[in-house]
Short mmCIF file of C-alpha atoms in Angstrom, two decimals:
data_model
loop_
_atom_site.label_atom_id
_atom_site.label_comp_id
_atom_site.label_asym_id
_atom_site.label_seq_id
_atom_site.Cartn_x
_atom_site.Cartn_y
_atom_site.Cartn_z
CA MET A 1 56.71 -5.75 14.58
CA GLN A 2 55.11 -3.21 16.93
CA ALA A 3 52.70 -0.85 14.85
CA VAL A 4 51.41 2.60 16.18
CA TRP A 5 47.79 3.31 15.55
CA SER A 6 47.03 6.93 14.76
CA ALA A 7 43.55 8.10 15.69
CA GLN A 8 43.55 11.27 13.73
CA ALA A 9 44.69 9.58 10.29
CA GLY A 10 42.49 6.48 11.02
CA ARG A 11 45.08 3.94 10.03
CA LEU A 12 48.35 2.26 11.20
CA ALA A 13 51.31 4.50 11.35
CA PRO A 14 54.94 2.87 10.58
CA PRO A 15 57.00 2.13 13.65
CA THR A 16 59.85 4.61 14.61
CA PRO A 17 63.53 3.68 14.86
CA ARG A 18 63.29 4.00 18.66
CA ALA A 19 60.43 1.66 18.69
CA ILE A 20 62.55 -0.73 16.20
CA ARG A 21 65.53 -0.48 18.52
CA ARG A 22 63.29 -1.04 21.49
CA ARG A 23 61.74 -4.33 19.88
CA CYS A 24 65.03 -5.42 18.62
CA PRO A 25 67.70 -4.82 20.97
CA GLY A 26 69.84 -7.54 19.79
CA VAL A 27 69.92 -6.44 16.19
CA LEU A 28 69.71 -2.51 16.59
CA CYS A 29 71.86 -1.63 19.16
CA SER A 30 75.62 -0.54 19.84
CA ALA A 31 78.42 -3.21 20.73
CA SER A 32 79.08 -3.39 24.14
CA ASN A 33 81.31 -6.45 24.98
CA GLY A 34 84.51 -4.65 23.89
CA SER A 35 85.48 -7.23 21.47
CA SER A 36 86.59 -6.42 17.99
CA PRO A 37 84.26 -7.92 15.34
CA ASN A 38 85.18 -9.26 11.90
CA VAL A 39 82.94 -7.25 9.72
CA ASP A 40 81.44 -8.89 6.17
CA THR A 41 82.06 -6.06 3.93
CA LYS A 42 79.56 -7.46 1.43
CA GLN A 43 76.87 -7.42 4.14
CA VAL A 44 77.56 -4.06 5.16
CA GLN A 45 77.39 -2.95 1.73
CA GLN A 46 74.11 -4.52 1.35
CA ALA A 47 72.61 -3.06 4.49
CA VAL A 48 73.97 0.45 3.75
CA GLU A 49 72.33 0.25 0.02
CA MET A 50 69.05 -0.86 1.64
CA LEU A 51 69.13 2.09 4.15
CA GLU A 52 69.90 4.54 1.19
CA MET A 53 67.19 3.01 -1.06
CA VAL A 54 64.58 3.44 1.93
CA VAL A 55 65.58 6.97 2.73
CA ALA A 56 65.68 8.08 -1.10
CA ASP A 57 62.22 6.52 -1.52
CA ASP A 58 60.70 8.29 1.39
CA LEU A 59 62.30 11.59 0.27
CA ARG A 60 60.69 11.22 -3.24
CA PRO A 61 58.11 13.70 -3.81
CA GLN A 62 54.58 12.15 -4.56
CA GLN A 63 52.61 13.40 -7.45
CA GLY A 64 48.75 14.62 -6.82
CA ALA A 65 46.72 15.11 -3.77
CA ALA A 66 48.10 11.97 -2.03
CA ALA A 67 51.61 13.73 -1.81
CA ARG A 68 52.51 13.95 1.91
CA ARG A 69 55.95 15.12 3.85
CA PRO A 70 58.33 12.38 4.04
CA SER A 71 58.80 10.03 7.11
CA LYS A 72 61.76 8.67 8.75
CA ARG A 73 61.11 5.01 8.40
CA LEU A 74 63.66 2.48 7.68
CA VAL A 75 61.75 0.47 5.29
CA PRO A 76 61.01 0.47 1.59
CA ALA A 77 58.03 1.79 -0.11
CA PRO A 78 55.24 -0.87 -0.36
CA HIS A 79 55.50 -0.95 -4.15
CA LYS A 80 59.34 -1.61 -3.65
CA ALA A 81 58.43 -4.19 -0.84
CA ALA A 82 59.58 -7.73 -1.21
CA PRO A 83 60.03 -10.75 1.10
CA LYS A 84 63.82 -10.60 0.56
CA VAL A 85 65.00 -7.21 0.23
CA ALA A 86 67.88 -6.84 -2.43
CA ALA A 87 70.07 -4.25 -3.14
CA GLN A 88 68.70 -2.01 -5.87
CA PRO A 89 70.20 1.04 -7.72
CA PRO A 90 69.01 4.25 -6.26
CA PRO A 91 66.78 6.58 -8.31
CA PRO A 92 68.46 9.20 -10.41
CA ALA A 93 67.80 12.09 -7.86
CA ALA A 94 69.46 10.57 -5.10
CA ALA A 95 73.20 10.16 -4.96
CA SER A 96 74.61 6.95 -5.42
CA PRO A 97 76.50 5.32 -2.18
CA ALA A 98 80.32 5.17 -2.20
CA PRO A 99 81.64 1.86 -1.61
CA PRO A 100 83.25 1.31 1.56
CA LYS A 101 86.97 1.12 2.15
CA LEU A 102 88.67 -1.05 4.71
CA ASN A 103 91.57 -0.12 6.69
CA GLY A 104 93.87 -2.88 7.79
CA SER A 105 93.26 -6.55 7.95
CA ASN A 106 90.61 -6.49 10.70
CA GLY A 107 87.84 -5.26 8.30
CA LYS A 108 87.39 -1.96 10.12
CA LEU A 109 84.99 0.49 7.94
CA SER A 110 86.88 4.06 7.68
CA THR A 111 84.91 5.86 4.82
CA ALA A 112 81.73 7.68 5.46
CA LEU A 113 78.82 6.42 3.11
CA ASN A 114 76.23 9.04 2.01
CA GLY A 115 76.27 11.02 5.22
CA SER A 116 76.59 8.09 7.45
CA SER A 117 79.38 6.92 9.59
CA SER A 118 80.93 3.77 10.72
CA SER A 119 82.76 2.82 13.92
CA ASN A 120 84.32 -0.34 15.29
CA GLY A 121 82.48 -1.94 18.15
CA LEU A 122 84.10 -2.42 21.37
CA ASN A 123 84.20 -5.85 22.65
CA GLY A 124 81.22 -6.76 20.66
CA THR A 125 80.39 -8.63 17.67
CA SER A 126 78.42 -6.23 15.49
CA THR A 127 78.79 -2.93 13.84
CA THR A 128 76.60 0.19 14.29
CA VAL A 129 75.95 2.17 10.96
CA ALA A 130 74.67 5.70 11.42
CA ALA A 131 72.05 6.77 8.63
CA ALA A 132 69.58 9.63 7.98
CA GLY A 133 66.65 7.53 9.22
CA GLY A 134 68.27 6.18 12.57
CA THR A 135 70.92 3.68 13.56
CA LEU A 136 71.25 0.12 12.21
CA GLN A 137 73.43 -2.57 13.75
CA VAL A 138 74.44 -4.83 10.92
CA PRO A 139 75.35 -8.28 12.26
CA SER A 140 77.61 -10.83 10.80
CA GLY A 141 75.79 -13.34 8.55
CA ASN A 142 74.30 -13.65 4.91
CA GLY A 143 70.82 -11.97 4.03
CA PRO A 144 68.86 -9.18 5.59
CA PRO A 145 67.83 -9.61 9.45
CA PRO A 146 64.53 -11.31 10.10
CA ALA A 147 63.29 -8.36 11.87
CA VAL A 148 63.69 -6.14 8.75
CA GLN A 149 61.94 -8.62 6.52
CA GLN A 150 59.07 -8.71 9.06
CA LEU A 151 58.94 -5.08 9.12
CA VAL A 152 59.03 -5.00 5.12
CA ALA A 153 56.14 -7.61 5.04
CA ARG A 154 54.12 -5.70 7.58
CA GLN A 155 54.63 -2.20 6.21
CA SER A 156 53.68 -3.57 2.61
CA MET A 157 50.46 -4.85 4.11
CA ILE A 158 49.71 -1.64 5.82
CA LYS A 159 50.42 0.18 2.71
CA ALA A 160 48.07 -2.15 0.53
CA ALA A 161 45.47 -1.84 3.21
CA SER A 162 45.96 2.13 3.35
CA VAL A 163 45.60 1.98 -0.61
CA GLU A 164 42.48 -0.01 -0.28
CA LEU A 165 41.14 2.39 2.22
CA SER A 166 41.56 5.40 -0.11
CA VAL A 167 40.13 3.60 -3.10
CA ALA A 168 37.33 2.77 -0.79
CA GLN A 169 37.03 6.36 0.52
CA ARG A 170 37.26 7.72 -3.00
CA GLN A 171 34.27 5.25 -4.06
CA VAL A 172 32.42 6.38 -0.97
CA THR A 173 32.82 9.86 -2.02
CA GLU A 174 31.77 9.27 -5.36
CA GLN A 175 28.58 7.54 -4.19
CA GLN A 176 27.97 10.35 -1.98
CA LEU A 177 28.22 12.53 -4.63
CA GLU A 178 25.95 10.20 -6.63
CA ILE A 179 23.42 10.17 -3.82
CA LYS A 180 23.39 13.97 -3.60
CA GLY A 181 22.44 14.09 -7.30
CA LEU A 182 19.84 11.46 -6.95
CA ARG A 183 18.57 13.34 -4.04
CA SER A 184 18.36 16.48 -5.92
CA GLN A 185 16.63 14.64 -8.75
CA LEU A 186 14.08 12.94 -6.34
CA VAL A 187 13.54 16.50 -4.71
CA GLU A 188 12.63 17.71 -8.21
CA LYS A 189 10.61 14.47 -9.01
CA ASP A 190 8.76 15.14 -5.71
CA ALA A 191 7.94 18.90 -6.72
CA GLU A 192 6.75 17.69 -10.15
CA VAL A 193 4.67 15.18 -8.60
CA SER A 194 3.06 17.60 -6.01
CA SER A 195 2.29 20.05 -8.89
CA LEU A 196 0.64 17.18 -10.71
CA LYS A 197 -1.44 16.06 -7.71
CA GLN A 198 -2.47 19.75 -7.13
CA ALA A 199 -3.33 19.85 -10.86
CA VAL A 200 -5.28 16.58 -10.61
CA ALA A 201 -7.23 17.97 -7.61
CA GLU A 202 -8.09 21.04 -9.36
CA ARG A 203 -9.32 18.69 -12.36
CA ASP A 204 -11.30 16.49 -9.81
CA VAL A 205 -12.95 19.92 -8.40
CA LYS A 206 -13.78 20.94 -11.93
CA LEU A 207 -15.18 17.45 -12.80
CA LYS A 208 -17.30 17.13 -9.83
CA SER A 209 -18.69 20.79 -10.38
CA ALA A 210 -19.33 19.81 -14.03
CA LYS A 211 -21.20 16.37 -12.83
CA GLY A 212 -23.28 18.57 -10.56
CA GLU A 213 -24.41 21.00 -13.23
CA LEU A 214 -24.89 17.83 -15.49
CA LEU A 215 -27.17 16.18 -12.54
CA GLU A 216 -29.06 19.43 -12.31
CA ALA A 217 -29.66 19.64 -15.90
CA ARG A 218 -30.73 16.01 -16.38
CA LEU A 219 -33.07 16.73 -13.35
CA SER A 220 -34.54 19.85 -14.96
CA LEU A 221 -35.01 17.95 -18.18
CA GLN A 222 -36.51 14.89 -16.53
CA GLN A 223 -38.97 17.57 -14.75
CA LYS A 224 -39.74 19.15 -18.15
CA ASP A 225 -40.30 15.90 -19.70
CA SER A 226 -42.84 14.92 -17.04
CA GLU A 227 -44.47 18.45 -17.46
CA LEU A 228 -44.50 17.89 -21.41
CA LYS A 229 -45.99 14.30 -20.67
CA ALA A 230 -48.69 15.67 -18.64
CA ALA A 231 -49.68 18.32 -21.07
CA TYR A 232 -49.54 15.90 -23.71
CA VAL A 233 -51.99 13.59 -21.76
CA GLN A 234 -54.26 16.86 -21.08
CA LEU A 235 -54.31 17.53 -24.61
CA SER A 236 -54.95 13.92 -25.51
CA GLU A 237 -57.85 14.29 -23.29
CA ALA A 238 -58.97 17.46 -24.57
CA MET A 239 -58.70 15.92 -28.38
CA ARG A 240 -60.88 13.25 -27.22
CA ASP A 241 -63.48 15.63 -25.54
CA ARG A 242 -63.21 17.59 -28.83
CA SER A 243 -63.75 14.49 -30.77
CA ALA A 244 -66.85 13.68 -28.56
CA MET A 245 -68.10 16.93 -29.14
CA ARG A 246 -67.71 17.01 -32.81
CA THR A 247 -69.50 13.67 -32.92
CA GLN A 248 -72.22 15.06 -30.87
CA LEU A 249 -72.29 18.17 -33.05
CA ALA A 250 -72.49 16.03 -36.14
CA GLN A 251 -75.55 14.20 -34.53
CA THR A 252 -76.95 17.78 -33.80
CA HIS A 253 -76.46 18.93 -37.31
CA SER A 254 -78.40 15.85 -38.45
CA GLU A 255 -81.18 16.25 -36.06
CA LEU A 256 -81.38 20.00 -36.85
CA ALA A 257 -81.64 19.03 -40.41
CA GLU A 258 -84.38 16.42 -39.76
CA THR A 259 -86.06 19.21 -37.53
CA ARG A 260 -85.88 21.81 -40.24
CA ALA A 261 -87.30 19.46 -42.71
CA GLU A 262 -90.40 18.95 -40.44
CA LEU A 263 -90.58 22.77 -39.59
CA GLU A 264 -90.66 23.17 -43.27
CA GLN A 265 -93.39 20.65 -43.77
CA LEU A 266 -95.12 21.96 -40.72
CA ALA A 267 -94.88 25.52 -42.12
CA ASP A 268 -96.24 24.44 -45.46
CA ASP A 269 -99.10 22.68 -43.62
CA ILE A 270 -99.75 25.84 -41.88
CA LEU A 271 -99.84 27.77 -44.94
CA ALA A 272 -102.34 25.45 -46.55
CA ILE A 273 -104.66 25.64 -43.51
CA LYS A 274 -104.53 29.53 -43.58
CA MET A 275 -105.34 29.45 -47.16
CA LEU A 276 -108.36 27.13 -46.41
CA MET A 277 -109.26 29.30 -43.43
CA ASP A 278 -109.08 32.58 -45.73
CA GLU A 279 -111.21 30.78 -48.24
CA GLU A 280 -114.02 29.51 -45.83
CA SER A 281 -114.00 33.18 -44.29
CA ALA A 282 -114.33 34.48 -47.71
CA LEU A 283 -117.18 32.23 -48.31
CA GLY A 284 -119.08 32.71 -45.04
CA ALA A 285 -118.84 36.47 -45.59
CA ASN A 286 -120.68 35.95 -48.87
CA GLY A 287 -123.41 33.62 -47.56
CA ALA A 288 -127.19 34.01 -47.36
CA GLY A 289 -127.91 33.02 -44.26
CA GLY A 290 -125.89 35.57 -42.19
CA THR A 291 -128.22 35.29 -39.06
CA PHE A 292 -125.63 33.51 -36.69
CA ASP A 293 -123.89 35.57 -34.19
CA GLY A 294 -120.58 34.70 -32.31
CA PHE A 295 -119.82 31.30 -31.84
CA ASP A 296 -123.30 30.10 -33.08
CA SER A 297 -122.45 31.38 -36.63
CA PRO A 298 -120.51 29.44 -39.06
CA GLY A 299 -118.44 32.71 -39.77
CA GLY A 300 -117.77 33.30 -36.35
CA TYR A 301 -116.40 30.02 -35.77
CA SER A 302 -114.14 30.38 -38.90
CA ALA A 303 -112.51 33.66 -37.52
CA GLN A 304 -111.86 32.13 -34.22
CA GLN A 305 -109.93 29.26 -36.23
CA ALA A 306 -108.20 31.65 -38.43
CA ALA A 307 -107.11 33.79 -35.47
CA ALA A 308 -105.76 30.61 -33.61
CA ALA A 309 -104.08 29.51 -36.61
CA ALA A 310 -102.45 32.78 -37.17
CA ALA A 311 -101.11 32.59 -33.43
CA GLU A 312 -99.89 29.27 -34.07
CA GLU A 313 -97.91 30.43 -37.17
CA ASP A 314 -96.43 33.20 -35.37
CA ASP A 315 -95.29 30.85 -32.71
CA THR A 316 -93.68 28.56 -35.25
CA LEU A 317 -91.93 31.39 -37.05
CA ASP A 318 -90.37 32.31 -33.58
CA VAL A 319 -89.20 28.62 -33.13
CA LEU A 320 -87.83 28.27 -36.83
CA GLN A 321 -85.72 31.75 -36.23
CA SER A 322 -84.40 30.54 -32.93
CA LEU A 323 -83.69 27.19 -34.51
CA ALA A 324 -81.81 29.13 -37.36
CA ALA A 325 -79.95 31.14 -35.11
CA LEU A 326 -79.04 28.06 -33.00
CA SER A 327 -78.07 26.38 -36.25
CA ARG A 328 -75.71 29.08 -37.08
CA GLN A 329 -74.00 28.99 -33.82
CA LEU A 330 -73.39 25.41 -34.07
CA VAL A 331 -71.85 25.79 -37.60
CA ALA A 332 -69.56 28.48 -36.15
CA ASP A 333 -68.63 26.36 -33.07
CA ALA A 334 -67.96 23.42 -35.38
CA ALA A 335 -65.29 25.94 -37.48
CA ALA A 336 -63.83 26.95 -34.21
CA ASP A 337 -63.24 23.31 -33.18
CA ASP A 338 -61.77 22.69 -36.76
CA GLU A 339 -59.35 25.32 -36.39
CA LEU A 340 -58.21 24.11 -32.95
CA LEU A 341 -57.91 20.65 -34.01
CA GLN A 342 -55.75 21.72 -36.98
CA ALA A 343 -53.59 23.57 -34.44
CA ILE A 344 -53.13 20.70 -32.12
CA GLN A 345 -52.32 18.39 -34.99
CA SER A 346 -49.57 20.88 -36.19
CA ILE A 347 -48.18 20.99 -32.37
CA GLU A 348 -47.93 17.22 -32.37
CA GLU A 349 -45.99 17.04 -35.91
CA GLU A 350 -43.67 19.35 -34.43
CA GLN A 351 -42.81 17.56 -31.23
CA GLN A 352 -42.52 14.16 -33.21
CA VAL A 353 -39.88 15.83 -35.71
CA GLY A 354 -38.20 17.18 -32.51
CA GLU A 355 -37.88 13.78 -30.92
CA GLU A 356 -36.69 11.99 -33.97
CA GLY A 357 -33.98 14.91 -34.48
CA GLN A 358 -32.82 14.11 -30.85
#
C-alpha cells in the first residue's frame, strides 16, 4: 500500500481513500460493465460492519495529551488491527448498524446502513457501498479483500512505530530534563570547586608568607646564636686571661710576702746598725784623745757612717711604703677580679639553664 510521509509530523500518514481507490481500481471502483451482480448478503454485512467499526474507532475521543482530531482512514485502529478483520460489535457510544434488507430474488440492497447507501451496479459484478470515510466496492467471495488486509497490517506497523517513537521521544525528553538537572548540579559543583580553589590559593599565600616569616626568624636566631657563641668565646678567652692574671697575682703575692720578709729583716738589720752607730758616737764623744778632726778622727768617721746609714734607712722606708701601697693595690685588684669571675660564672649558669629549658 502507498503511504504518505508527513514532513511536519515526522511520521507516516495513513493513506487517503482517494489513494486507496487509485491503487486498487479493481476493488474500490464502481461497476461499469452494466451487468446485474449477484450480491452475497453475508459479505456485504461483514464489509459494512468493518467500515462502521473503523469509523467509530476514528471518531472515539482519546484521553490525555495524545488526543487528536479524528482522521478519515478506512482501516481499524492499531490496537484493533489483526491479520484478518472479523466483524466486531461497535462500542457503546456508536450506533449499531441496521441489518440489510434484500428486495427481490436478485439480492438488491435497498435499505441504508448507518448513513450509507447502496446501489446496484450497471453491467458489473460488484456493489458500491458509500460510507462516512469513502466508497468501498465489495466484491463477491469470502473474507475481506487482500488490499484491506495489507492496509490493516501496514497501518498496525505504522501505529506501533509511532507509539515506539512517542515513547522514545518521551524518554528523550526525560533524559533532557535529567541532563538539565545534572548540568545545573555541575554548575553548582563548579562554583563550589572554584570557591574552594580560591580558598586554597589564599591559604597557600598565607602559608608562603608564614614560611617566609619563619625563615627570617630562623635566620635571625642563627645570627643571634653565632653572636652569642662569639661572645661566649670572647668570655672564655677573658676567663682564661683572668685565670692567668690570678695566677700571676698569686705569684706576685707570694713574691711580695717574701720581699716583705726580707725588707723586715733588712729594717731590723738597719736598726741594729743604727743603734751600734749611736753607741759608737757616744763613746767617741766621751773619749780622752779627742785630737783628730774630720775624717782623721774616729768620731768624724763614725758620724759619716751614721749619716750614710740614716740616708739608707730613709730610702728603705720609702721603698717599704711604696711596696705596701703596691700590695694594697694588688689586693684590691684581686678582689675586683674575684667579683668579675663570680658574675661570669652566674651568667654561664643562667645560659646553661636556658639551653636545658629549650
